[in-house]
Amino acid sequence: MRGEDERGGGLFSYVDMGARVPADHPLRVIRVLVDEALAALSADFAVLYSTTGRPSIAPEKLLRALLLQAFYTIRSERQLMEQLDYNLLFRWFVGLSMDAPV
């Protein structure tokens, strides 16, 4: 029996993005190493930012995104933003939720 060509857009997703990344994907190992390195640098990042004003994008997220740009040879920040907008693997690596603005 042929299935219907329906476009069902669910309102909520209960699947964790990490569950969609294969267990043997190379970015899983890299993410653990990157998270450890960035955790060690967290105090240094805190010194560089003001305690007043509007909060910025976390430097950890920016650095993870720049690593993706280098790993996948993305030519520009504009293309990186586009990839982050719809690529779940990239969102997971950077630490963005599915509905977070890029």
C-alpha positions as protocol buffer text, in pm:
chain_id: "A"
residue {
  index: 1
  type: MET
  ca { x: 0 y: 0 z: 0 }
}
residue {
  index: 2
  type: ARG
  ca { x: 134 y: 338 z: -97 }
}
residue {
  index: 3
  type: GLY
  ca { x: 187 y: 594 z: 178 }
}
residue {
  index: 4
  type: GLU
  ca { x: 54 y: 946 z: 159 }
}
residue {
  index: 5
  type: ASP
  ca { x: 279 y: 1240 z: 77 }
}
residue {
  index: 6
  type: GLU
  ca { x: 189 y: 1437 z: 387 }
}
residue {
  index: 7
  type: ARG
  ca { x: 388 y: 1720 z: 531 }
}
residue {
  index: 8
  type: GLY
  ca { x: 341 y: 1685 z: 901 }
}
residue {
  index: 9
  type: GLY
  ca { x: 507 y: 1951 z: 1105 }
}
residue {
  index: 10
  type: GLY
  ca { x: 497 y: 1846 z: 1467 }
}
residue {
  index: 11
  type: LEU
  ca { x: 461 y: 2120 z: 1721 }
}
residue {
  index: 12
  type: PHE
  ca { x: 700 y: 1960 z: 1970 }
}
residue {
  index: 13
  type: SER
  ca { x: 996 y: 1726 z: 1939 }
}
residue {
  index: 14
  type: TYR
  ca { x: 1080 y: 1499 z: 2228 }
}
residue {
  index: 15
  type: VAL
  ca { x: 1396 y: 1353 z: 2074 }
}
residue {
  index: 16
  type: ASP
  ca { x: 1724 y: 1485 z: 2205 }
}
residue {
  index: 17
  type: MET
  ca { x: 1949 y: 1618 z: 1928 }
}
residue {
  index: 18
  type: GLY
  ca { x: 2236 y: 1412 z: 2065 }
}
residue {
  index: 19
  type: ALA
  ca { x: 2030 y: 1100 z: 1998 }
}
residue {
  index: 20
  type: ARG
  ca { x: 2026 y: 1189 z: 1627 }
}
residue {
  index: 21
  type: VAL
  ca { x: 2406 y: 1200 z: 1609 }
}
residue {
  index: 22
  type: PRO
  ca { x: 2550 y: 851 z: 1543 }
}
residue {
  index: 23
  type: ALA
  ca { x: 2745 y: 707 z: 1835 }
}
residue {
  index: 24
  type: ASP
  ca { x: 3056 y: 659 z: 1620 }
}
residue {
  index: 25
  type: HIS
  ca { x: 3053 y: 1005 z: 1460 }
}
residue {
  index: 26
  type: PRO
  ca { x: 3397 y: 1173 z: 1484 }
}
residue {
  index: 27
  type: LEU
  ca { x: 3246 y: 1497 z: 1617 }
}
residue {
  index: 28
  type: ARG
  ca { x: 3140 y: 1318 z: 1936 }
}
residue {
  index: 29
  type: VAL
  ca { x: 3504 y: 1260 z: 2036 }
}
residue {
  index: 30
  type: ILE
  ca { x: 3606 y: 1606 z: 1922 }
}
residue {
  index: 31
  type: ARG
  ca { x: 3325 y: 1768 z: 2120 }
}
residue {
  index: 32
  type: VAL
  ca { x: 3440 y: 1604 z: 2443 }
}
residue {
  index: 33
  type: LEU
  ca { x: 3795 y: 1731 z: 2387 }
}
residue {
  index: 34
  type: VAL
  ca { x: 3674 y: 2079 z: 2292 }
}
residue {
  index: 35
  type: ASP
  ca { x: 3444 y: 2100 z: 2594 }
}
residue {
  index: 36
  type: GLU
  ca { x: 3732 y: 2007 z: 2826 }
}
residue {
  index: 37
  type: ALA
  ca { x: 3960 y: 2268 z: 2671 }
}
residue {
  index: 38
  type: LEU
  ca { x: 3693 y: 2539 z: 2682 }
}
residue {
  index: 39
  type: ALA
  ca { x: 3609 y: 2457 z: 3043 }
}
residue {
  index: 40
  type: ALA
  ca { x: 3974 y: 2516 z: 3131 }
}
residue {
  index: 41
  type: LEU
  ca { x: 3960 y: 2853 z: 2952 }
}
residue {
  index: 42
  type: SER
  ca { x: 3631 y: 2964 z: 3111 }
}
residue {
  index: 43
  type: ALA
  ca { x: 3796 y: 3172 z: 3383 }
}
residue {
  index: 44
  type: ASP
  ca { x: 4011 y: 3349 z: 3125 }
}
residue {
  index: 45
  type: PHE
  ca { x: 3701 y: 3429 z: 2918 }
}
residue {
  index: 46
  type: ALA
  ca { x: 3523 y: 3568 z: 3224 }
}
residue {
  index: 47
  type: VAL
  ca { x: 3804 y: 3821 z: 3282 }
}
residue {
  index: 48
  type: LEU
  ca { x: 3776 y: 3952 z: 2926 }
}
residue {
  index: 49
  type: TYR
  ca { x: 3405 y: 4041 z: 2949 }
}
residue {
  index: 50
  type: SER
  ca { x: 3236 y: 4325 z: 3136 }
}
residue {
  index: 51
  type: THR
  ca { x: 3005 y: 4254 z: 3427 }
}
residue {
  index: 52
  type: THR
  ca { x: 2754 y: 4514 z: 3305 }
}
residue {
  index: 53
  type: GLY
  ca { x: 2566 y: 4556 z: 2983 }
}
residue {
  index: 54
  type: ARG
  ca { x: 2388 y: 4323 z: 2749 }
}
residue {
  index: 55
  type: PRO
  ca { x: 2501 y: 3959 z: 2751 }
}
residue {
  index: 56
  type: SER
  ca { x: 2699 y: 3851 z: 2448 }
}
residue {
  index: 57
  type: ILE
  ca { x: 2710 y: 3523 z: 2263 }
}
residue {
  index: 58
  type: ALA
  ca { x: 2910 y: 3277 z: 2470 }
}
residue {
  index: 59
  type: PRO
  ca { x: 3269 y: 3261 z: 2342 }
}
residue {
  index: 60
  type: GLU
  ca { x: 3254 y: 2883 z: 2375 }
}
residue {
  index: 61
  type: LYS
  ca { x: 2974 y: 2868 z: 2118 }
}
residue {
  index: 62
  type: LEU
  ca { x: 3161 y: 3099 z: 1883 }
}
residue {
  index: 63
  type: LEU
  ca { x: 3477 y: 2890 z: 1904 }
}
residue {
  index: 64
  type: ARG
  ca { x: 3286 y: 2565 z: 1847 }
}
residue {
  index: 65
  type: ALA
  ca { x: 3122 y: 2720 z: 1540 }
}
residue {
  index: 66
  type: LEU
  ca { x: 3460 y: 2834 z: 1407 }
}
residue {
  index: 67
  type: LEU
  ca { x: 3594 y: 2482 z: 1452 }
}
residue {
  index: 68
  type: LEU
  ca { x: 3307 y: 2351 z: 1240 }
}
residue {
  index: 69
  type: GLN
  ca { x: 3392 y: 2611 z: 978 }
}
residue {
  index: 70
  type: ALA
  ca { x: 3748 y: 2479 z: 963 }
}
residue {
  index: 71
  type: PHE
  ca { x: 3654 y: 2109 z: 977 }
}
residue {
  index: 72
  type: TYR
  ca { x: 3396 y: 2132 z: 699 }
}
residue {
  index: 73
  type: THR
  ca { x: 3578 y: 2399 z: 493 }
}
residue {
  index: 74
  type: ILE
  ca { x: 3288 y: 2641 z: 502 }
}
residue {
  index: 75
  type: ARG
  ca { x: 3405 y: 2943 z: 305 }
}
residue {
  index: 76
  type: SER
  ca { x: 3242 y: 3227 z: 496 }
}
residue {
  index: 77
  type: GLU
  ca { x: 3068 y: 3319 z: 818 }
}
residue {
  index: 78
  type: ARG
  ca { x: 2751 y: 3375 z: 618 }
}
residue {
  index: 79
  type: GLN
  ca { x: 2756 y: 3016 z: 495 }
}
residue {
  index: 80
  type: LEU
  ca { x: 2835 y: 2900 z: 847 }
}
residue {
  index: 81
  type: MET
  ca { x: 2528 y: 3083 z: 976 }
}
residue {
  index: 82
  type: GLU
  ca { x: 2318 y: 2919 z: 706 }
}
residue {
  index: 83
  type: GLN
  ca { x: 2449 y: 2575 z: 799 }
}
residue {
  index: 84
  type: LEU
  ca { x: 2384 y: 2641 z: 1167 }
}
residue {
  index: 85
  type: ASP
  ca { x: 2029 y: 2741 z: 1081 }
}
residue {
  index: 86
  type: TYR
  ca { x: 1929 y: 2400 z: 947 }
}
residue {
  index: 87
  type: ASN
  ca { x: 2201 y: 2142 z: 1020 }
}
residue {
  index: 88
  type: LEU
  ca { x: 2115 y: 1952 z: 1339 }
}
residue {
  index: 89
  type: LEU
  ca { x: 2465 y: 1808 z: 1369 }
}
residue {
  index: 90
  type: PHE
  ca { x: 2614 y: 2157 z: 1368 }
}
residue {
  index: 91
  type: ARG
  ca { x: 2354 y: 2283 z: 1619 }
}
residue {
  index: 92
  type: TRP
  ca { x: 2430 y: 1993 z: 1849 }
}
residue {
  index: 93
  type: PHE
  ca { x: 2808 y: 2052 z: 1828 }
}
residue {
  index: 94
  type: VAL
  ca { x: 2782 y: 2424 z: 1897 }
}
residue {
  index: 95
  type: GLY
  ca { x: 2528 y: 2378 z: 2178 }
}
residue {
  index: 96
  type: LEU
  ca { x: 2223 y: 2540 z: 2020 }
}
residue {
  index: 97
  type: SER
  ca { x: 1874 y: 2406 z: 2074 }
}
residue {
  index: 98
  type: MET
  ca { x: 1652 y: 2327 z: 1777 }
}
residue {
  index: 99
  type: ASP
  ca { x: 1460 y: 2652 z: 1805 }
}
residue {
  index: 100
  type: ALA
  ca { x: 1744 y: 2882 z: 1914 }
}
residue {
  index: 101
  type: PRO
  ca { x: 1811 y: 3173 z: 1679 }
}
residue {
  index: 102
  type: VAL
  ca { x: 2145 y: 3169 z: 1502 }
}
